[in-house]
Amino acid sequence: MSPSKKLQKAMNDQVRLEFESAYAYLSMAAWMEDQNYPGFASWLRQQAREEATHAMKIFDHLIDRGCKVALQPVAGPRANFASPLEVFEQAKQHEQSVTRSISELYGLASTDRDYASQVFLEWFITEQVEEEKNSSQVLESLRRVGENQAALVMLDRELGQRSPEGGGAAA
Ligand code: FEO
């Protein structure tokens, strides 16, 4: 059984949102590179790669279930930020909006009694808990660091150690 037309449309929208997420993180990474924060940039590049894998998971799921993938234009990301703190404020807000979007998808799947979609989307619900936690941790670390440049350099170094699938700062 294929997902309802409404859910297929919403899943295609989510593919776009995940690629927009990848683009947004890549733009944040570019800004960090420009500001000489290679560790933050590396963390954000890693995040951009993860977002592309999220998009492809949904892409593959649509294909596996006999649905049409209809790629949409991806919105241009913001290119300039006031500070690393503002970057991670944006990242956290972005993750919260992705969580809302995934919740709406799950709600549609529940209304449709589409159990295959519900099981598929459960991975994303769990992932969003992790995504929000990771951005929140970095944001809290940046708030603690404040204007202390030495601490900021140390945090930048620490975030540069992020492994694939790893996330927040321990600071
Ligand atoms: Fe794919 Fe960060 O949500």
PDB file of C-alpha atoms and ligand atoms in Angstrom:
ATOM      1  CA  MET A   1       0.000   0.000   0.000  1.00  0.00           C
ATOM      2  CA  SER A   2       1.345   3.426  -0.955  1.00  0.00           C
ATOM      3  CA  PRO A   3       1.063   6.454   1.332  1.00  0.00           C
ATOM      4  CA  SER A   4      -1.902   8.746   0.657  1.00  0.00           C
ATOM      5  CA  LYS A   5      -1.396  11.519  -1.906  1.00  0.00           C
ATOM      6  CA  LYS A   6      -1.380  14.042   0.925  1.00  0.00           C
ATOM      7  CA  LEU A   7       1.343  12.168   2.796  1.00  0.00           C
ATOM      8  CA  GLN A   8       3.364  11.671  -0.405  1.00  0.00           C
ATOM      9  CA  LYS A   9       3.236  15.421  -0.987  1.00  0.00           C
ATOM     10  CA  ALA A  10       4.286  16.097   2.623  1.00  0.00           C
ATOM     11  CA  MET A  11       7.168  13.609   2.329  1.00  0.00           C
ATOM     12  CA  ASN A  12       8.344  15.305  -0.859  1.00  0.00           C
ATOM     13  CA  ASP A  13       8.185  18.614   1.001  1.00  0.00           C
ATOM     14  CA  GLN A  14      10.310  17.038   3.737  1.00  0.00           C
ATOM     15  CA  VAL A  15      12.941  15.984   1.182  1.00  0.00           C
ATOM     16  CA  ARG A  16      13.179  19.644   0.226  1.00  0.00           C
ATOM     17  CA  LEU A  17      13.364  20.747   3.880  1.00  0.00           C
ATOM     18  CA  GLU A  18      16.185  18.282   4.613  1.00  0.00           C
ATOM     19  CA  PHE A  19      18.163  19.544   1.605  1.00  0.00           C
ATOM     20  CA  GLU A  20      17.437  23.105   2.749  1.00  0.00           C
ATOM     21  CA  SER A  21      18.847  22.077   6.120  1.00  0.00           C
ATOM     22  CA  ALA A  22      21.983  20.750   4.437  1.00  0.00           C
ATOM     23  CA  TYR A  23      22.312  24.008   2.534  1.00  0.00           C
ATOM     24  CA  ALA A  24      21.724  26.114   5.655  1.00  0.00           C
ATOM     25  CA  TYR A  25      24.437  24.234   7.594  1.00  0.00           C
ATOM     26  CA  LEU A  26      26.822  24.462   4.679  1.00  0.00           C
ATOM     27  CA  SER A  27      26.283  28.210   4.552  1.00  0.00           C
ATOM     28  CA  MET A  28      26.942  28.426   8.290  1.00  0.00           C
ATOM     29  CA  ALA A  29      30.128  26.376   7.739  1.00  0.00           C
ATOM     30  CA  ALA A  30      31.241  28.773   5.007  1.00  0.00           C
ATOM     31  CA  TRP A  31      30.718  31.742   7.335  1.00  0.00           C
ATOM     32  CA  MET A  32      32.702  30.011  10.097  1.00  0.00           C
ATOM     33  CA  GLU A  33      35.546  29.273   7.660  1.00  0.00           C
ATOM     34  CA  ASP A  34      35.558  32.928   6.680  1.00  0.00           C
ATOM     35  CA  GLN A  35      35.745  33.931  10.342  1.00  0.00           C
ATOM     36  CA  ASN A  36      38.614  31.488  11.044  1.00  0.00           C
ATOM     37  CA  TYR A  37      36.713  28.994  13.138  1.00  0.00           C
ATOM     38  CA  PRO A  38      37.737  25.716  11.462  1.00  0.00           C
ATOM     39  CA  GLY A  39      36.349  23.541  14.259  1.00  0.00           C
ATOM     40  CA  PHE A  40      32.847  25.015  14.155  1.00  0.00           C
ATOM     41  CA  ALA A  41      33.015  24.841  10.354  1.00  0.00           C
ATOM     42  CA  SER A  42      33.953  21.156  10.473  1.00  0.00           C
ATOM     43  CA  TRP A  43      31.063  20.407  12.865  1.00  0.00           C
ATOM     44  CA  LEU A  44      28.639  22.229  10.575  1.00  0.00           C
ATOM     45  CA  ARG A  45      29.962  20.489   7.455  1.00  0.00           C
ATOM     46  CA  GLN A  46      29.385  17.169   9.178  1.00  0.00           C
ATOM     47  CA  GLN A  47      25.866  18.289  10.031  1.00  0.00           C
ATOM     48  CA  ALA A  48      25.248  19.273   6.404  1.00  0.00           C
ATOM     49  CA  ARG A  49      26.285  15.760   5.310  1.00  0.00           C
ATOM     50  CA  GLU A  50      23.862  14.232   7.808  1.00  0.00           C
ATOM     51  CA  GLU A  51      21.028  16.377   6.498  1.00  0.00           C
ATOM     52  CA  ALA A  52      21.659  15.137   2.976  1.00  0.00           C
ATOM     53  CA  THR A  53      21.423  11.549   4.263  1.00  0.00           C
ATOM     54  CA  HIS A  54      18.099  12.417   5.935  1.00  0.00           C
ATOM     55  CA  ALA A  55      16.782  13.707   2.610  1.00  0.00           C
ATOM     56  CA  MET A  56      17.951  10.546   0.852  1.00  0.00           C
ATOM     57  CA  LYS A  57      16.316   8.272   3.419  1.00  0.00           C
ATOM     58  CA  ILE A  58      12.949   9.819   2.552  1.00  0.00           C
ATOM     59  CA  PHE A  59      13.801   9.808  -1.164  1.00  0.00           C
ATOM     60  CA  ASP A  60      14.504   6.052  -0.963  1.00  0.00           C
ATOM     61  CA  HIS A  61      11.428   5.378   1.136  1.00  0.00           C
ATOM     62  CA  LEU A  62       9.204   7.086  -1.445  1.00  0.00           C
ATOM     63  CA  ILE A  63      10.758   4.993  -4.207  1.00  0.00           C
ATOM     64  CA  ASP A  64      10.533   1.768  -2.177  1.00  0.00           C
ATOM     65  CA  ARG A  65       6.805   2.363  -1.782  1.00  0.00           C
ATOM     66  CA  GLY A  66       6.128   3.083  -5.415  1.00  0.00           C
ATOM     67  CA  CYS A  67       5.681   6.848  -5.016  1.00  0.00           C
ATOM     68  CA  LYS A  68       6.819   9.606  -7.302  1.00  0.00           C
ATOM     69  CA  VAL A  69       9.748  11.692  -6.096  1.00  0.00           C
ATOM     70  CA  ALA A  70       9.202  15.315  -7.148  1.00  0.00           C
ATOM     71  CA  LEU A  71      12.236  17.382  -6.226  1.00  0.00           C
ATOM     72  CA  GLN A  72      11.510  21.023  -5.475  1.00  0.00           C
ATOM     73  CA  PRO A  73      13.608  24.189  -5.608  1.00  0.00           C
ATOM     74  CA  VAL A  74      15.749  24.626  -2.507  1.00  0.00           C
ATOM     75  CA  ALA A  75      15.593  28.020  -0.806  1.00  0.00           C
ATOM     76  CA  GLY A  76      18.826  29.984  -0.650  1.00  0.00           C
ATOM     77  CA  PRO A  77      20.292  29.983   2.864  1.00  0.00           C
ATOM     78  CA  ARG A  78      21.287  32.947   4.949  1.00  0.00           C
ATOM     79  CA  ALA A  79      24.955  33.802   4.372  1.00  0.00           C
ATOM     80  CA  ASN A  80      25.861  36.248   7.146  1.00  0.00           C
ATOM     81  CA  PHE A  81      25.744  36.027  10.916  1.00  0.00           C
ATOM     82  CA  ALA A  82      26.703  38.283  13.790  1.00  0.00           C
ATOM     83  CA  SER A  83      28.618  35.665  15.780  1.00  0.00           C
ATOM     84  CA  PRO A  84      29.076  31.919  16.363  1.00  0.00           C
ATOM     85  CA  LEU A  85      26.419  32.288  19.056  1.00  0.00           C
ATOM     86  CA  GLU A  86      23.925  33.551  16.509  1.00  0.00           C
ATOM     87  CA  VAL A  87      24.782  30.695  14.145  1.00  0.00           C
ATOM     88  CA  PHE A  88      23.870  28.150  16.785  1.00  0.00           C
ATOM     89  CA  GLU A  89      20.769  30.059  17.846  1.00  0.00           C
ATOM     90  CA  GLN A  90      19.662  29.731  14.224  1.00  0.00           C
ATOM     91  CA  ALA A  91      20.657  26.056  14.165  1.00  0.00           C
ATOM     92  CA  LYS A  92      18.566  25.307  17.239  1.00  0.00           C
ATOM     93  CA  GLN A  93      15.539  27.160  15.878  1.00  0.00           C
ATOM     94  CA  HIS A  94      15.948  25.349  12.594  1.00  0.00           C
ATOM     95  CA  GLU A  95      15.996  21.958  14.295  1.00  0.00           C
ATOM     96  CA  GLN A  96      12.872  22.853  16.249  1.00  0.00           C
ATOM     97  CA  SER A  97      11.087  23.670  13.000  1.00  0.00           C
ATOM     98  CA  VAL A  98      12.245  20.356  11.481  1.00  0.00           C
ATOM     99  CA  THR A  99      10.902  18.541  14.537  1.00  0.00           C
ATOM    100  CA  ARG A 100       7.505  20.203  14.038  1.00  0.00           C
ATOM    101  CA  SER A 101       7.513  19.172  10.394  1.00  0.00           C
ATOM    102  CA  ILE A 102       8.351  15.539  11.222  1.00  0.00           C
ATOM    103  CA  SER A 103       5.613  15.524  13.871  1.00  0.00           C
ATOM    104  CA  GLU A 104       3.111  16.709  11.273  1.00  0.00           C
ATOM    105  CA  LEU A 105       4.192  13.918   8.933  1.00  0.00           C
ATOM    106  CA  TYR A 106       3.723  11.390  11.709  1.00  0.00           C
ATOM    107  CA  GLY A 107       0.304  12.857  12.463  1.00  0.00           C
ATOM    108  CA  LEU A 108      -0.738  12.419   8.832  1.00  0.00           C
ATOM    109  CA  ALA A 109       0.528   8.831   8.808  1.00  0.00           C
ATOM    110  CA  SER A 110      -1.419   8.138  12.009  1.00  0.00           C
ATOM    111  CA  THR A 111      -4.629   9.619  10.607  1.00  0.00           C
ATOM    112  CA  ASP A 112      -4.195   7.463   7.497  1.00  0.00           C
ATOM    113  CA  ARG A 113      -3.461   4.361   9.620  1.00  0.00           C
ATOM    114  CA  ASP A 114      -0.377   4.048   7.459  1.00  0.00           C
ATOM    115  CA  TYR A 115       1.713   1.873   9.750  1.00  0.00           C
ATOM    116  CA  ALA A 116       4.647   1.482   7.357  1.00  0.00           C
ATOM    117  CA  SER A 117       5.043   5.264   7.250  1.00  0.00           C
ATOM    118  CA  GLN A 118       4.711   5.515  11.018  1.00  0.00           C
ATOM    119  CA  VAL A 119       7.466   2.946  11.565  1.00  0.00           C
ATOM    120  CA  PHE A 120       9.642   4.704   8.994  1.00  0.00           C
ATOM    121  CA  LEU A 121       9.094   8.111  10.609  1.00  0.00           C
ATOM    122  CA  GLU A 122       9.907   6.843  14.100  1.00  0.00           C
ATOM    123  CA  TRP A 123      13.605   6.932  13.179  1.00  0.00           C
ATOM    124  CA  PHE A 124      13.253  10.650  12.396  1.00  0.00           C
ATOM    125  CA  ILE A 125      11.415  11.355  15.637  1.00  0.00           C
ATOM    126  CA  THR A 126      14.285   9.803  17.605  1.00  0.00           C
ATOM    127  CA  GLU A 127      16.842  11.565  15.420  1.00  0.00           C
ATOM    128  CA  GLN A 128      15.232  14.948  16.051  1.00  0.00           C
ATOM    129  CA  VAL A 129      15.657  14.502  19.803  1.00  0.00           C
ATOM    130  CA  GLU A 130      19.372  14.049  19.128  1.00  0.00           C
ATOM    131  CA  GLU A 131      19.513  16.939  16.642  1.00  0.00           C
ATOM    132  CA  GLU A 132      17.901  19.375  19.058  1.00  0.00           C
ATOM    133  CA  LYS A 133      20.125  18.171  21.891  1.00  0.00           C
ATOM    134  CA  ASN A 134      23.307  18.616  19.819  1.00  0.00           C
ATOM    135  CA  SER A 135      22.539  22.182  18.741  1.00  0.00           C
ATOM    136  CA  SER A 136      21.396  23.074  22.274  1.00  0.00           C
ATOM    137  CA  GLN A 137      24.622  21.757  23.786  1.00  0.00           C
ATOM    138  CA  VAL A 138      26.783  23.833  21.495  1.00  0.00           C
ATOM    139  CA  LEU A 139      24.581  26.867  22.068  1.00  0.00           C
ATOM    140  CA  GLU A 140      24.851  26.484  25.853  1.00  0.00           C
ATOM    141  CA  SER A 141      28.618  26.115  25.591  1.00  0.00           C
ATOM    142  CA  LEU A 142      28.781  29.312  23.537  1.00  0.00           C
ATOM    143  CA  ARG A 143      26.649  31.138  26.101  1.00  0.00           C
ATOM    144  CA  ARG A 144      29.021  30.051  28.863  1.00  0.00           C
ATOM    145  CA  VAL A 145      32.048  31.103  26.825  1.00  0.00           C
ATOM    146  CA  GLY A 146      30.603  34.582  26.259  1.00  0.00           C
ATOM    147  CA  GLU A 147      33.295  37.070  25.237  1.00  0.00           C
ATOM    148  CA  ASN A 148      36.190  34.900  26.442  1.00  0.00           C
ATOM    149  CA  GLN A 149      38.254  34.528  23.247  1.00  0.00           C
ATOM    150  CA  ALA A 150      40.574  31.863  24.666  1.00  0.00           C
ATOM    151  CA  ALA A 151      37.612  29.723  25.671  1.00  0.00           C
ATOM    152  CA  LEU A 152      36.065  30.265  22.241  1.00  0.00           C
ATOM    153  CA  VAL A 153      39.234  28.995  20.550  1.00  0.00           C
ATOM    154  CA  MET A 154      39.187  25.928  22.813  1.00  0.00           C
ATOM    155  CA  LEU A 155      35.539  25.252  22.022  1.00  0.00           C
ATOM    156  CA  ASP A 156      36.292  25.614  18.309  1.00  0.00           C
ATOM    157  CA  ARG A 157      39.045  22.991  18.673  1.00  0.00           C
ATOM    158  CA  GLU A 158      36.762  20.676  20.587  1.00  0.00           C
ATOM    159  CA  LEU A 159      33.976  20.835  18.023  1.00  0.00           C
ATOM    160  CA  GLY A 160      36.491  20.087  15.301  1.00  0.00           C
ATOM    161  CA  GLN A 161      36.777  16.594  16.843  1.00  0.00           C
ATOM    162  CA  ARG A 162      33.182  15.704  16.004  1.00  0.00           C
ATOM    163  CA  SER A 163      32.992  12.215  14.577  1.00  0.00           C
ATOM    164  CA  PRO A 164      30.391  11.136  12.020  1.00  0.00           C
ATOM    165  CA  GLU A 165      27.072  10.813  13.868  1.00  0.00           C
ATOM    166  CA  GLY A 166      28.617  12.567  16.871  1.00  0.00           C
ATOM    167  CA  GLY A 167      27.124  15.770  18.049  1.00  0.00           C
ATOM    168  CA  GLY A 168      27.345  18.217  20.899  1.00  0.00           C
ATOM    169  CA  ALA A 169      30.146  19.827  22.803  1.00  0.00           C
ATOM    170  CA  ALA A 170      31.201  18.399  26.135  1.00  0.00           C
ATOM    171  CA  ALA A 171      32.330  21.792  27.424  1.00  0.00           C
TER     172      ALA A 171
HETATM  173 FE1  FEO B   1      17.364  16.424   9.315  1.00  0.00          FE
HETATM  174 FE2  FEO B   1      18.529  18.336  11.368  1.00  0.00          FE
HETATM  175  O1  FEO B   1      17.064  17.523  10.675  1.00  0.00           O
END
